[in-house]
Amino acid sequence: MTDPPHRIALVTGAESGIGAACALALAQDGADVAVLFHSDAQAAGITVAAIEATGRRAIAVQADVGDEAQVGMAFDETKRRLGVVDILVNSAGLNQSGVKVIDMDLAQWRRLLDTDLTGGFLTCRRYLRDRREAGIGPERPGRIINITSIHAHDVRTGAADYCAAKSGLARLTETLALETALEGVTVNAIAPGMILTPMNSRAIADPLYRKGLEDNVPAGRAGTPQEVGAMAVYLASDAAAYVTGASLVIDGGLSLVLALGA
Ligand SMILES: NC(=O)c1ccc[n+]([C@@H]2O[C@H](COP(=O)([O-])OP(=O)(O)OC[C@H]3O[C@@H](n4cnc5c(N)ncnc54)[C@H](O)[C@@H]3O)[C@@H](O)[C@H]2O)c1
């Protein structure tokens, strides 16, 4: 009896934070991984080396996820060197600008929407087209995992760009779940709260600032990228075959207490 073929994962934003943790966790679970990075090739190389140390194959592919041609080239290279992607994780994203709408320029709005929303559209579309072109159906299950945020549901001042993009990504996730339900592709979101990554660099560098934020979290601490990676492994697994269109919140209870004090 021959071993089943290894699944192929493509993870965006995989040179940092949650994306890097998802890429490594999926490799530890047996996947070969395309590490899609934006500009830091050295950081991508660290993720690739960590994956290779698990015995799995890894390649680094560069793209701005908001650029259609670059996304196309990254998928072309992945298909050529690893194969058609089975598991797509969209982790690439920019943080909120901190600028109120009244002062936000159009370029900022577009930059965030391009990366955090259009990026997901472009990668999901290409992922589905590759499966169709290769004649892959439900016999080879597919998984799309979009990293949204609790801010897909809960808004905050100075984050209209981020909240709009993340709620758009959440709706894209649900729509795609309907469109692919008969094809063996599940499409789910992971909605993190406060996770200690470079996106929260101030919380990493400044213990007092971090404690102030962690005091708001019922669990009393920030989450780790590895905890998000474990959730991605679950959603990518056969055990999650009947989970689609879901948004799994991972926030230590933070989004449950937003109404306290009202
Ligand atoms: N850290 C948190 O507390 C938190 C909370 C909720 C949601 N998220 C989401 O998780 C995802 C990962 O964030 P993180 O915390 O790991 O932050 P991070 O800054 O460590 O990682 C973000 C990644 O996105 C990549 N990226 C940015 N613009 C890109 C572009 N145009 N094309 C390709 N890649 C691009 C960066 O290069 C980086 O690798 C993001 O979508 C973020 O919104 C993070």
PDB file of C-alpha atoms and ligand atoms in Angstrom:
ATOM      1  CA  MET A   1       0.000   0.000   0.000  1.00  0.00           C
ATOM      2  CA  THR A   2       1.372   3.429  -0.902  1.00  0.00           C
ATOM      3  CA  ASP A   3       1.248   6.370   1.474  1.00  0.00           C
ATOM      4  CA  PRO A   4      -1.344   9.042   0.661  1.00  0.00           C
ATOM      5  CA  PRO A   5       0.202  12.054  -1.108  1.00  0.00           C
ATOM      6  CA  HIS A   6       1.174  14.940   1.103  1.00  0.00           C
ATOM      7  CA  ARG A   7      -1.214  17.854   1.028  1.00  0.00           C
ATOM      8  CA  ILE A   8       0.006  21.162  -0.351  1.00  0.00           C
ATOM      9  CA  ALA A   9      -0.581  24.337   1.656  1.00  0.00           C
ATOM     10  CA  LEU A  10      -0.079  27.937   0.619  1.00  0.00           C
ATOM     11  CA  VAL A  11       0.046  30.439   3.471  1.00  0.00           C
ATOM     12  CA  THR A  12       0.127  34.197   2.860  1.00  0.00           C
ATOM     13  CA  GLY A  13       1.882  36.459   5.344  1.00  0.00           C
ATOM     14  CA  ALA A  14       3.907  33.367   6.231  1.00  0.00           C
ATOM     15  CA  GLU A  15       7.136  35.237   6.975  1.00  0.00           C
ATOM     16  CA  SER A  16       5.708  36.605  10.213  1.00  0.00           C
ATOM     17  CA  GLY A  17       3.403  36.125  13.185  1.00  0.00           C
ATOM     18  CA  ILE A  18       0.233  34.114  12.696  1.00  0.00           C
ATOM     19  CA  GLY A  19       1.048  33.169   9.091  1.00  0.00           C
ATOM     20  CA  ALA A  20       4.443  31.744  10.064  1.00  0.00           C
ATOM     21  CA  ALA A  21       2.874  29.786  12.932  1.00  0.00           C
ATOM     22  CA  CYS A  22       0.139  28.374  10.651  1.00  0.00           C
ATOM     23  CA  ALA A  23       2.716  27.405   8.021  1.00  0.00           C
ATOM     24  CA  LEU A  24       4.840  25.533  10.563  1.00  0.00           C
ATOM     25  CA  ALA A  25       1.861  23.891  12.275  1.00  0.00           C
ATOM     26  CA  LEU A  26       0.498  22.635   8.934  1.00  0.00           C
ATOM     27  CA  ALA A  27       3.944  21.257   8.065  1.00  0.00           C
ATOM     28  CA  GLN A  28       4.129  19.493  11.440  1.00  0.00           C
ATOM     29  CA  ASP A  29       0.756  18.012  10.507  1.00  0.00           C
ATOM     30  CA  GLY A  30       2.246  16.662   7.272  1.00  0.00           C
ATOM     31  CA  ALA A  31       1.718  19.354   4.614  1.00  0.00           C
ATOM     32  CA  ASP A  32       4.243  20.706   2.136  1.00  0.00           C
ATOM     33  CA  VAL A  33       4.052  24.493   2.280  1.00  0.00           C
ATOM     34  CA  ALA A  34       4.431  27.477  -0.030  1.00  0.00           C
ATOM     35  CA  VAL A  35       5.494  30.365   2.200  1.00  0.00           C
ATOM     36  CA  LEU A  36       4.075  33.452   0.522  1.00  0.00           C
ATOM     37  CA  PHE A  37       5.904  36.567   1.676  1.00  0.00           C
ATOM     38  CA  HIS A  38       5.666  40.236   0.770  1.00  0.00           C
ATOM     39  CA  SER A  39       9.123  41.784   1.019  1.00  0.00           C
ATOM     40  CA  ASP A  40      11.213  40.158   3.756  1.00  0.00           C
ATOM     41  CA  ALA A  41      12.894  37.230   1.986  1.00  0.00           C
ATOM     42  CA  GLN A  42      15.137  36.571   4.983  1.00  0.00           C
ATOM     43  CA  ALA A  43      12.168  36.141   7.318  1.00  0.00           C
ATOM     44  CA  ALA A  44      10.513  33.851   4.752  1.00  0.00           C
ATOM     45  CA  GLY A  45      13.724  31.823   4.693  1.00  0.00           C
ATOM     46  CA  ILE A  46      13.440  31.284   8.448  1.00  0.00           C
ATOM     47  CA  THR A  47       9.918  29.871   8.035  1.00  0.00           C
ATOM     48  CA  VAL A  48      11.113  27.681   5.151  1.00  0.00           C
ATOM     49  CA  ALA A  49      14.018  26.334   7.232  1.00  0.00           C
ATOM     50  CA  ALA A  50      11.714  25.577  10.182  1.00  0.00           C
ATOM     51  CA  ILE A  51       9.383  23.638   7.877  1.00  0.00           C
ATOM     52  CA  GLU A  52      12.226  21.739   6.236  1.00  0.00           C
ATOM     53  CA  ALA A  53      13.453  20.762   9.714  1.00  0.00           C
ATOM     54  CA  THR A  54      10.151  18.884  10.136  1.00  0.00           C
ATOM     55  CA  GLY A  55      10.980  16.831   7.032  1.00  0.00           C
ATOM     56  CA  ARG A  56       8.415  18.511   4.795  1.00  0.00           C
ATOM     57  CA  ARG A  57       9.054  20.471   1.612  1.00  0.00           C
ATOM     58  CA  ALA A  58       8.816  24.265   1.650  1.00  0.00           C
ATOM     59  CA  ILE A  59       9.313  27.019  -0.901  1.00  0.00           C
ATOM     60  CA  ALA A  60       9.255  30.795  -0.519  1.00  0.00           C
ATOM     61  CA  VAL A  61       7.157  32.689  -3.077  1.00  0.00           C
ATOM     62  CA  GLN A  62       6.940  36.465  -3.213  1.00  0.00           C
ATOM     63  CA  ALA A  63       3.796  38.486  -3.905  1.00  0.00           C
ATOM     64  CA  ASP A  64       1.830  41.537  -2.928  1.00  0.00           C
ATOM     65  CA  VAL A  65      -1.496  39.817  -2.305  1.00  0.00           C
ATOM     66  CA  GLY A  66      -3.373  42.841  -3.620  1.00  0.00           C
ATOM     67  CA  ASP A  67      -1.716  42.502  -7.022  1.00  0.00           C
ATOM     68  CA  GLU A  68      -3.483  40.108  -9.388  1.00  0.00           C
ATOM     69  CA  ALA A  69      -0.452  39.366 -11.555  1.00  0.00           C
ATOM     70  CA  GLN A  70       1.835  38.727  -8.578  1.00  0.00           C
ATOM     71  CA  VAL A  71      -0.687  36.387  -6.957  1.00  0.00           C
ATOM     72  CA  GLY A  72      -0.926  34.554 -10.274  1.00  0.00           C
ATOM     73  CA  MET A  73       2.845  34.130 -10.478  1.00  0.00           C
ATOM     74  CA  ALA A  74       3.065  32.895  -6.879  1.00  0.00           C
ATOM     75  CA  PHE A  75       0.433  30.223  -7.546  1.00  0.00           C
ATOM     76  CA  ASP A  76       2.110  29.305 -10.868  1.00  0.00           C
ATOM     77  CA  GLU A  77       5.404  28.752  -9.064  1.00  0.00           C
ATOM     78  CA  THR A  78       3.724  26.776  -6.281  1.00  0.00           C
ATOM     79  CA  LYS A  79       1.967  24.517  -8.794  1.00  0.00           C
ATOM     80  CA  ARG A  80       5.204  23.945 -10.696  1.00  0.00           C
ATOM     81  CA  ARG A  81       7.347  23.183  -7.649  1.00  0.00           C
ATOM     82  CA  LEU A  82       4.917  21.597  -5.167  1.00  0.00           C
ATOM     83  CA  GLY A  83       1.587  20.916  -6.909  1.00  0.00           C
ATOM     84  CA  VAL A  84      -1.981  22.210  -6.814  1.00  0.00           C
ATOM     85  CA  VAL A  85      -2.787  23.804  -3.466  1.00  0.00           C
ATOM     86  CA  ASP A  86      -5.094  21.880  -1.096  1.00  0.00           C
ATOM     87  CA  ILE A  87      -5.000  24.226   1.900  1.00  0.00           C
ATOM     88  CA  LEU A  88      -5.025  28.002   1.490  1.00  0.00           C
ATOM     89  CA  VAL A  89      -4.469  30.196   4.550  1.00  0.00           C
ATOM     90  CA  ASN A  90      -4.886  33.938   4.081  1.00  0.00           C
ATOM     91  CA  SER A  91      -2.982  35.594   6.899  1.00  0.00           C
ATOM     92  CA  ALA A  92      -1.419  38.554   5.043  1.00  0.00           C
ATOM     93  CA  GLY A  93      -2.774  41.769   6.410  1.00  0.00           C
ATOM     94  CA  LEU A  94      -2.108  45.306   7.482  1.00  0.00           C
ATOM     95  CA  ASN A  95      -3.253  46.672  10.819  1.00  0.00           C
ATOM     96  CA  GLN A  96      -5.748  49.464  11.297  1.00  0.00           C
ATOM     97  CA  SER A  97      -4.479  52.939  10.490  1.00  0.00           C
ATOM     98  CA  GLY A  98      -5.632  54.537  13.743  1.00  0.00           C
ATOM     99  CA  VAL A  99      -6.995  57.404  11.653  1.00  0.00           C
ATOM    100  CA  LYS A 100     -10.631  58.495  11.877  1.00  0.00           C
ATOM    101  CA  VAL A 101     -12.624  58.497   8.646  1.00  0.00           C
ATOM    102  CA  ILE A 102     -12.768  62.275   8.583  1.00  0.00           C
ATOM    103  CA  ASP A 103      -8.976  62.418   8.309  1.00  0.00           C
ATOM    104  CA  MET A 104      -8.330  59.248   6.288  1.00  0.00           C
ATOM    105  CA  ASP A 105      -6.998  59.701   2.789  1.00  0.00           C
ATOM    106  CA  LEU A 106      -8.183  57.492  -0.034  1.00  0.00           C
ATOM    107  CA  ALA A 107      -4.748  55.943  -0.523  1.00  0.00           C
ATOM    108  CA  GLN A 108      -4.786  54.580   3.053  1.00  0.00           C
ATOM    109  CA  TRP A 109      -8.312  53.213   2.641  1.00  0.00           C
ATOM    110  CA  ARG A 110      -7.339  51.509  -0.613  1.00  0.00           C
ATOM    111  CA  ARG A 111      -4.060  50.138   0.773  1.00  0.00           C
ATOM    112  CA  LEU A 112      -5.853  48.372   3.577  1.00  0.00           C
ATOM    113  CA  LEU A 113      -8.778  47.114   1.487  1.00  0.00           C
ATOM    114  CA  ASP A 114      -6.366  45.896  -1.221  1.00  0.00           C
ATOM    115  CA  THR A 115      -4.348  43.839   1.250  1.00  0.00           C
ATOM    116  CA  ASP A 116      -6.872  42.622   3.816  1.00  0.00           C
ATOM    117  CA  LEU A 117      -9.862  42.063   1.506  1.00  0.00           C
ATOM    118  CA  THR A 118      -8.944  42.054  -2.195  1.00  0.00           C
ATOM    119  CA  GLY A 119      -5.910  39.909  -1.367  1.00  0.00           C
ATOM    120  CA  GLY A 120      -8.235  37.212  -0.030  1.00  0.00           C
ATOM    121  CA  PHE A 121     -10.474  37.474  -3.082  1.00  0.00           C
ATOM    122  CA  LEU A 122      -7.526  37.064  -5.465  1.00  0.00           C
ATOM    123  CA  THR A 123      -5.971  34.092  -3.681  1.00  0.00           C
ATOM    124  CA  CYS A 124      -9.299  32.282  -3.109  1.00  0.00           C
ATOM    125  CA  ARG A 125     -10.291  32.756  -6.747  1.00  0.00           C
ATOM    126  CA  ARG A 126      -6.989  31.464  -8.046  1.00  0.00           C
ATOM    127  CA  TYR A 127      -7.075  28.528  -5.610  1.00  0.00           C
ATOM    128  CA  LEU A 128     -10.521  27.490  -6.886  1.00  0.00           C
ATOM    129  CA  ARG A 129      -9.557  27.968 -10.545  1.00  0.00           C
ATOM    130  CA  ASP A 130      -6.496  25.733 -10.121  1.00  0.00           C
ATOM    131  CA  ARG A 131      -8.655  22.972  -8.656  1.00  0.00           C
ATOM    132  CA  ARG A 132     -11.177  23.289 -11.477  1.00  0.00           C
ATOM    133  CA  GLU A 133      -8.486  23.332 -14.143  1.00  0.00           C
ATOM    134  CA  ALA A 134      -6.876  20.199 -12.662  1.00  0.00           C
ATOM    135  CA  GLY A 135     -10.271  18.453 -12.513  1.00  0.00           C
ATOM    136  CA  ILE A 136     -10.083  18.101  -8.727  1.00  0.00           C
ATOM    137  CA  GLY A 137     -13.385  17.380  -6.994  1.00  0.00           C
ATOM    138  CA  PRO A 138     -14.665  16.292  -3.573  1.00  0.00           C
ATOM    139  CA  GLU A 139     -12.422  13.209  -3.635  1.00  0.00           C
ATOM    140  CA  ARG A 140      -9.516  15.536  -2.815  1.00  0.00           C
ATOM    141  CA  PRO A 141     -10.818  17.802  -0.024  1.00  0.00           C
ATOM    142  CA  GLY A 142      -9.908  21.462  -0.089  1.00  0.00           C
ATOM    143  CA  ARG A 143      -9.605  23.970   2.710  1.00  0.00           C
ATOM    144  CA  ILE A 144      -9.638  27.766   2.734  1.00  0.00           C
ATOM    145  CA  ILE A 145      -8.906  29.481   6.045  1.00  0.00           C
ATOM    146  CA  ASN A 146      -9.151  33.265   6.201  1.00  0.00           C
ATOM    147  CA  ILE A 147      -7.661  35.078   9.167  1.00  0.00           C
ATOM    148  CA  THR A 148     -10.151  37.830   9.934  1.00  0.00           C
ATOM    149  CA  SER A 149     -10.361  39.456  13.379  1.00  0.00           C
ATOM    150  CA  ILE A 150     -12.812  40.101  16.167  1.00  0.00           C
ATOM    151  CA  HIS A 151     -12.946  43.498  14.436  1.00  0.00           C
ATOM    152  CA  ALA A 152     -14.841  41.808  11.610  1.00  0.00           C
ATOM    153  CA  HIS A 153     -17.725  41.979  14.083  1.00  0.00           C
ATOM    154  CA  ASP A 154     -16.754  44.571  16.697  1.00  0.00           C
ATOM    155  CA  VAL A 155     -15.732  48.039  15.609  1.00  0.00           C
ATOM    156  CA  ARG A 156     -13.385  50.563  17.129  1.00  0.00           C
ATOM    157  CA  THR A 157     -12.536  54.193  16.531  1.00  0.00           C
ATOM    158  CA  GLY A 158      -9.762  54.770  14.027  1.00  0.00           C
ATOM    159  CA  ALA A 159     -10.220  51.359  12.445  1.00  0.00           C
ATOM    160  CA  ALA A 160     -12.856  51.901   9.743  1.00  0.00           C
ATOM    161  CA  ASP A 161     -10.359  50.690   7.119  1.00  0.00           C
ATOM    162  CA  TYR A 162      -9.541  47.516   9.062  1.00  0.00           C
ATOM    163  CA  CYS A 163     -13.085  46.778  10.276  1.00  0.00           C
ATOM    164  CA  ALA A 164     -14.514  47.245   6.775  1.00  0.00           C
ATOM    165  CA  ALA A 165     -11.869  45.001   5.235  1.00  0.00           C
ATOM    166  CA  LYS A 166     -12.185  42.270   7.870  1.00  0.00           C
ATOM    167  CA  SER A 167     -15.986  42.205   7.833  1.00  0.00           C
ATOM    168  CA  GLY A 168     -15.760  42.050   4.040  1.00  0.00           C
ATOM    169  CA  LEU A 169     -13.399  39.090   4.329  1.00  0.00           C
ATOM    170  CA  ALA A 170     -15.837  37.428   6.729  1.00  0.00           C
ATOM    171  CA  ARG A 171     -18.699  37.823   4.215  1.00  0.00           C
ATOM    172  CA  LEU A 172     -16.449  36.601   1.392  1.00  0.00           C
ATOM    173  CA  THR A 173     -15.702  33.534   3.530  1.00  0.00           C
ATOM    174  CA  GLU A 174     -19.399  32.765   4.040  1.00  0.00           C
ATOM    175  CA  THR A 175     -20.315  33.339   0.395  1.00  0.00           C
ATOM    176  CA  LEU A 176     -17.514  31.100  -0.814  1.00  0.00           C
ATOM    177  CA  ALA A 177     -18.552  28.423   1.677  1.00  0.00           C
ATOM    178  CA  LEU A 178     -21.926  28.272  -0.079  1.00  0.00           C
ATOM    179  CA  GLU A 179     -20.402  28.316  -3.529  1.00  0.00           C
ATOM    180  CA  THR A 180     -17.987  25.454  -2.831  1.00  0.00           C
ATOM    181  CA  ALA A 181     -20.023  23.288  -0.453  1.00  0.00           C
ATOM    182  CA  LEU A 182     -20.595  20.515  -3.001  1.00  0.00           C
ATOM    183  CA  GLU A 183     -16.980  20.497  -4.148  1.00  0.00           C
ATOM    184  CA  GLY A 184     -15.423  19.253  -0.929  1.00  0.00           C
ATOM    185  CA  VAL A 185     -13.914  22.652  -0.181  1.00  0.00           C
ATOM    186  CA  THR A 186     -14.634  24.137   3.235  1.00  0.00           C
ATOM    187  CA  VAL A 187     -14.162  27.865   3.728  1.00  0.00           C
ATOM    188  CA  ASN A 188     -13.827  29.187   7.259  1.00  0.00           C
ATOM    189  CA  ALA A 189     -12.575  32.206   9.139  1.00  0.00           C
ATOM    190  CA  ILE A 190     -10.427  32.405  12.228  1.00  0.00           C
ATOM    191  CA  ALA A 191     -11.160  35.610  14.136  1.00  0.00           C
ATOM    192  CA  PRO A 192      -8.349  36.355  16.582  1.00  0.00           C
ATOM    193  CA  GLY A 193      -8.393  38.858  19.398  1.00  0.00           C
ATOM    194  CA  MET A 194      -5.073  40.066  20.836  1.00  0.00           C
ATOM    195  CA  ILE A 195      -2.250  37.830  19.620  1.00  0.00           C
ATOM    196  CA  LEU A 196       1.410  38.565  20.359  1.00  0.00           C
ATOM    197  CA  THR A 197       2.947  39.102  16.915  1.00  0.00           C
ATOM    198  CA  PRO A 198       4.874  41.914  15.233  1.00  0.00           C
ATOM    199  CA  MET A 199       1.466  43.501  14.547  1.00  0.00           C
ATOM    200  CA  ASN A 200       1.328  44.045  18.316  1.00  0.00           C
ATOM    201  CA  SER A 201       4.984  45.023  18.585  1.00  0.00           C
ATOM    202  CA  ARG A 202       4.285  47.731  21.163  1.00  0.00           C
ATOM    203  CA  ALA A 203       2.685  45.163  23.470  1.00  0.00           C
ATOM    204  CA  ILE A 204       5.744  42.932  23.049  1.00  0.00           C
ATOM    205  CA  ALA A 205       8.193  45.757  23.744  1.00  0.00           C
ATOM    206  CA  ASP A 206       6.330  47.568  26.523  1.00  0.00           C
ATOM    207  CA  PRO A 207       5.218  45.335  29.450  1.00  0.00           C
ATOM    208  CA  LEU A 208       3.105  48.077  31.070  1.00  0.00           C
ATOM    209  CA  TYR A 209       1.211  48.785  27.862  1.00  0.00           C
ATOM    210  CA  ARG A 210       0.761  45.060  27.357  1.00  0.00           C
ATOM    211  CA  LYS A 211      -0.575  44.547  30.878  1.00  0.00           C
ATOM    212  CA  GLY A 212      -3.104  47.326  30.315  1.00  0.00           C
ATOM    213  CA  LEU A 213      -4.428  45.510  27.265  1.00  0.00           C
ATOM    214  CA  GLU A 214      -4.274  42.056  28.846  1.00  0.00           C
ATOM    215  CA  ASP A 215      -6.315  43.302  31.807  1.00  0.00           C
ATOM    216  CA  ASN A 216      -9.205  43.700  29.333  1.00  0.00           C
ATOM    217  CA  VAL A 217      -8.996  40.038  28.305  1.00  0.00           C
ATOM    218  CA  PRO A 218     -11.056  37.649  30.487  1.00  0.00           C
ATOM    219  CA  ALA A 219      -8.320  35.017  30.136  1.00  0.00           C
ATOM    220  CA  GLY A 220      -5.855  37.590  31.514  1.00  0.00           C
ATOM    221  CA  ARG A 221      -3.317  37.237  28.739  1.00  0.00           C
ATOM    222  CA  ALA A 222      -2.719  37.714  25.046  1.00  0.00           C
ATOM    223  CA  GLY A 223      -2.876  34.703  22.749  1.00  0.00           C
ATOM    224  CA  THR A 224       0.043  33.161  20.890  1.00  0.00           C
ATOM    225  CA  PRO A 225       0.416  32.632  17.148  1.00  0.00           C
ATOM    226  CA  GLN A 226       0.880  28.925  17.884  1.00  0.00           C
ATOM    227  CA  GLU A 227      -2.629  28.786  19.372  1.00  0.00           C
ATOM    228  CA  VAL A 228      -3.969  30.190  16.094  1.00  0.00           C
ATOM    229  CA  GLY A 229      -1.837  27.696  14.158  1.00  0.00           C
ATOM    230  CA  ALA A 230      -3.435  24.821  16.092  1.00  0.00           C
ATOM    231  CA  MET A 231      -6.874  26.083  15.083  1.00  0.00           C
ATOM    232  CA  ALA A 232      -5.789  26.191  11.444  1.00  0.00           C
ATOM    233  CA  VAL A 233      -4.605  22.575  11.687  1.00  0.00           C
ATOM    234  CA  TYR A 234      -8.021  21.576  13.018  1.00  0.00           C
ATOM    235  CA  LEU A 235      -9.873  23.424  10.231  1.00  0.00           C
ATOM    236  CA  ALA A 236      -7.561  21.824   7.657  1.00  0.00           C
ATOM    237  CA  SER A 237      -8.142  18.329   9.038  1.00  0.00           C
ATOM    238  CA  ASP A 238     -10.615  15.638   8.015  1.00  0.00           C
ATOM    239  CA  ALA A 239     -12.235  16.093  11.440  1.00  0.00           C
ATOM    240  CA  ALA A 240     -13.463  19.525  10.282  1.00  0.00           C
ATOM    241  CA  ALA A 241     -14.980  18.295   6.997  1.00  0.00           C
ATOM    242  CA  TYR A 242     -18.476  19.369   8.095  1.00  0.00           C
ATOM    243  CA  VAL A 243     -17.387  22.820   9.345  1.00  0.00           C
ATOM    244  CA  THR A 244     -17.848  25.453   6.674  1.00  0.00           C
ATOM    245  CA  GLY A 245     -18.796  29.107   6.624  1.00  0.00           C
ATOM    246  CA  ALA A 246     -17.884  29.315  10.299  1.00  0.00           C
ATOM    247  CA  SER A 247     -15.980  32.027  12.107  1.00  0.00           C
ATOM    248  CA  LEU A 248     -13.967  30.549  14.981  1.00  0.00           C
ATOM    249  CA  VAL A 249     -13.191  33.235  17.519  1.00  0.00           C
ATOM    250  CA  ILE A 250      -9.905  32.891  19.419  1.00  0.00           C
ATOM    251  CA  ASP A 251      -9.675  35.798  21.835  1.00  0.00           C
ATOM    252  CA  GLY A 252      -9.567  34.596  25.456  1.00  0.00           C
ATOM    253  CA  GLY A 253     -13.146  35.833  25.832  1.00  0.00           C
ATOM    254  CA  LEU A 254     -12.383  39.440  24.850  1.00  0.00           C
ATOM    255  CA  SER A 255     -15.314  39.889  22.481  1.00  0.00           C
ATOM    256  CA  LEU A 256     -17.727  38.675  25.168  1.00  0.00           C
ATOM    257  CA  VAL A 257     -17.080  41.608  27.462  1.00  0.00           C
ATOM    258  CA  LEU A 258     -17.319  44.481  25.021  1.00  0.00           C
ATOM    259  CA  ALA A 259     -20.719  45.447  26.399  1.00  0.00           C
ATOM    260  CA  LEU A 260     -19.618  45.482  30.054  1.00  0.00           C
ATOM    261  CA  GLY A 261     -20.058  48.880  31.606  1.00  0.00           C
ATOM    262  CA  ALA A 262     -22.700  49.932  29.096  1.00  0.00           C
TER     263      ALA A 262
HETATM  264  N1  LIG B   1      -1.934  39.941  15.963  1.00  0.00           N
HETATM  265  C1  LIG B   1      -3.204  40.144  16.291  1.00  0.00           C
HETATM  266  O1  LIG B   1      -3.527  40.509  17.437  1.00  0.00           O
HETATM  267  C2  LIG B   1      -4.290  39.920  15.264  1.00  0.00           C
HETATM  268  C3  LIG B   1      -5.604  39.995  15.701  1.00  0.00           C
HETATM  269  C4  LIG B   1      -6.631  39.795  14.792  1.00  0.00           C
HETATM  270  C5  LIG B   1      -6.326  39.529  13.472  1.00  0.00           C
HETATM  271  N2  LIG B   1      -5.035  39.484  13.072  1.00  0.00           N
HETATM  272  C6  LIG B   1      -4.793  39.204  11.651  1.00  0.00           C
HETATM  273  O2  LIG B   1      -3.884  38.153  11.526  1.00  0.00           O
HETATM  274  C7  LIG B   1      -3.179  38.280  10.288  1.00  0.00           C
HETATM  275  C8  LIG B   1      -1.698  38.098  10.547  1.00  0.00           C
HETATM  276  O3  LIG B   1      -1.262  39.175  11.357  1.00  0.00           O
HETATM  277  P1  LIG B   1      -0.048  39.026  12.371  1.00  0.00           P
HETATM  278  O4  LIG B   1      -0.551  39.336  13.705  1.00  0.00           O
HETATM  279  O5  LIG B   1       0.657  37.755  12.126  1.00  0.00           O
HETATM  280  O6  LIG B   1       0.823  40.284  11.922  1.00  0.00           O
HETATM  281  P2  LIG B   1       2.218  40.374  11.179  1.00  0.00           P
HETATM  282  O7  LIG B   1       2.406  41.826  10.947  1.00  0.00           O
HETATM  283  O8  LIG B   1       3.215  39.613  11.932  1.00  0.00           O
HETATM  284  O9  LIG B   1       1.943  39.629   9.809  1.00  0.00           O
HETATM  285  C9  LIG B   1       1.288  40.231   8.742  1.00  0.00           C
HETATM  286  C10 LIG B   1       1.863  39.653   7.478  1.00  0.00           C
HETATM  287  O10 LIG B   1       1.173  40.189   6.338  1.00  0.00           O
HETATM  288  C11 LIG B   1       2.143  40.446   5.340  1.00  0.00           C
HETATM  289  N3  LIG B   1       1.666  41.438   4.399  1.00  0.00           N
HETATM  290  C12 LIG B   1       1.309  42.727   4.647  1.00  0.00           C
HETATM  291  N4  LIG B   1       0.937  43.317   3.498  1.00  0.00           N
HETATM  292  C13 LIG B   1       1.063  42.395   2.516  1.00  0.00           C
HETATM  293  C14 LIG B   1       0.826  42.408   1.124  1.00  0.00           C
HETATM  294  N5  LIG B   1       0.389  43.506   0.490  1.00  0.00           N
HETATM  295  N6  LIG B   1       1.061  41.273   0.424  1.00  0.00           N
HETATM  296  C15 LIG B   1       1.508  40.151   1.032  1.00  0.00           C
HETATM  297  N7  LIG B   1       1.727  40.082   2.352  1.00  0.00           N
HETATM  298  C16 LIG B   1       1.517  41.199   3.078  1.00  0.00           C
HETATM  299  C17 LIG B   1       3.359  40.941   6.108  1.00  0.00           C
HETATM  300  O11 LIG B   1       4.505  40.865   5.296  1.00  0.00           O
HETATM  301  C18 LIG B   1       3.339  39.985   7.292  1.00  0.00           C
HETATM  302  O12 LIG B   1       4.012  38.796   6.977  1.00  0.00           O
HETATM  303  C19 LIG B   1      -3.536  39.652   9.720  1.00  0.00           C
HETATM  304  O13 LIG B   1      -4.493  39.486   8.693  1.00  0.00           O
HETATM  305  C20 LIG B   1      -4.142  40.361  10.910  1.00  0.00           C
HETATM  306  O14 LIG B   1      -5.085  41.331  10.541  1.00  0.00           O
HETATM  307  C21 LIG B   1      -3.998  39.674  13.929  1.00  0.00           C
END
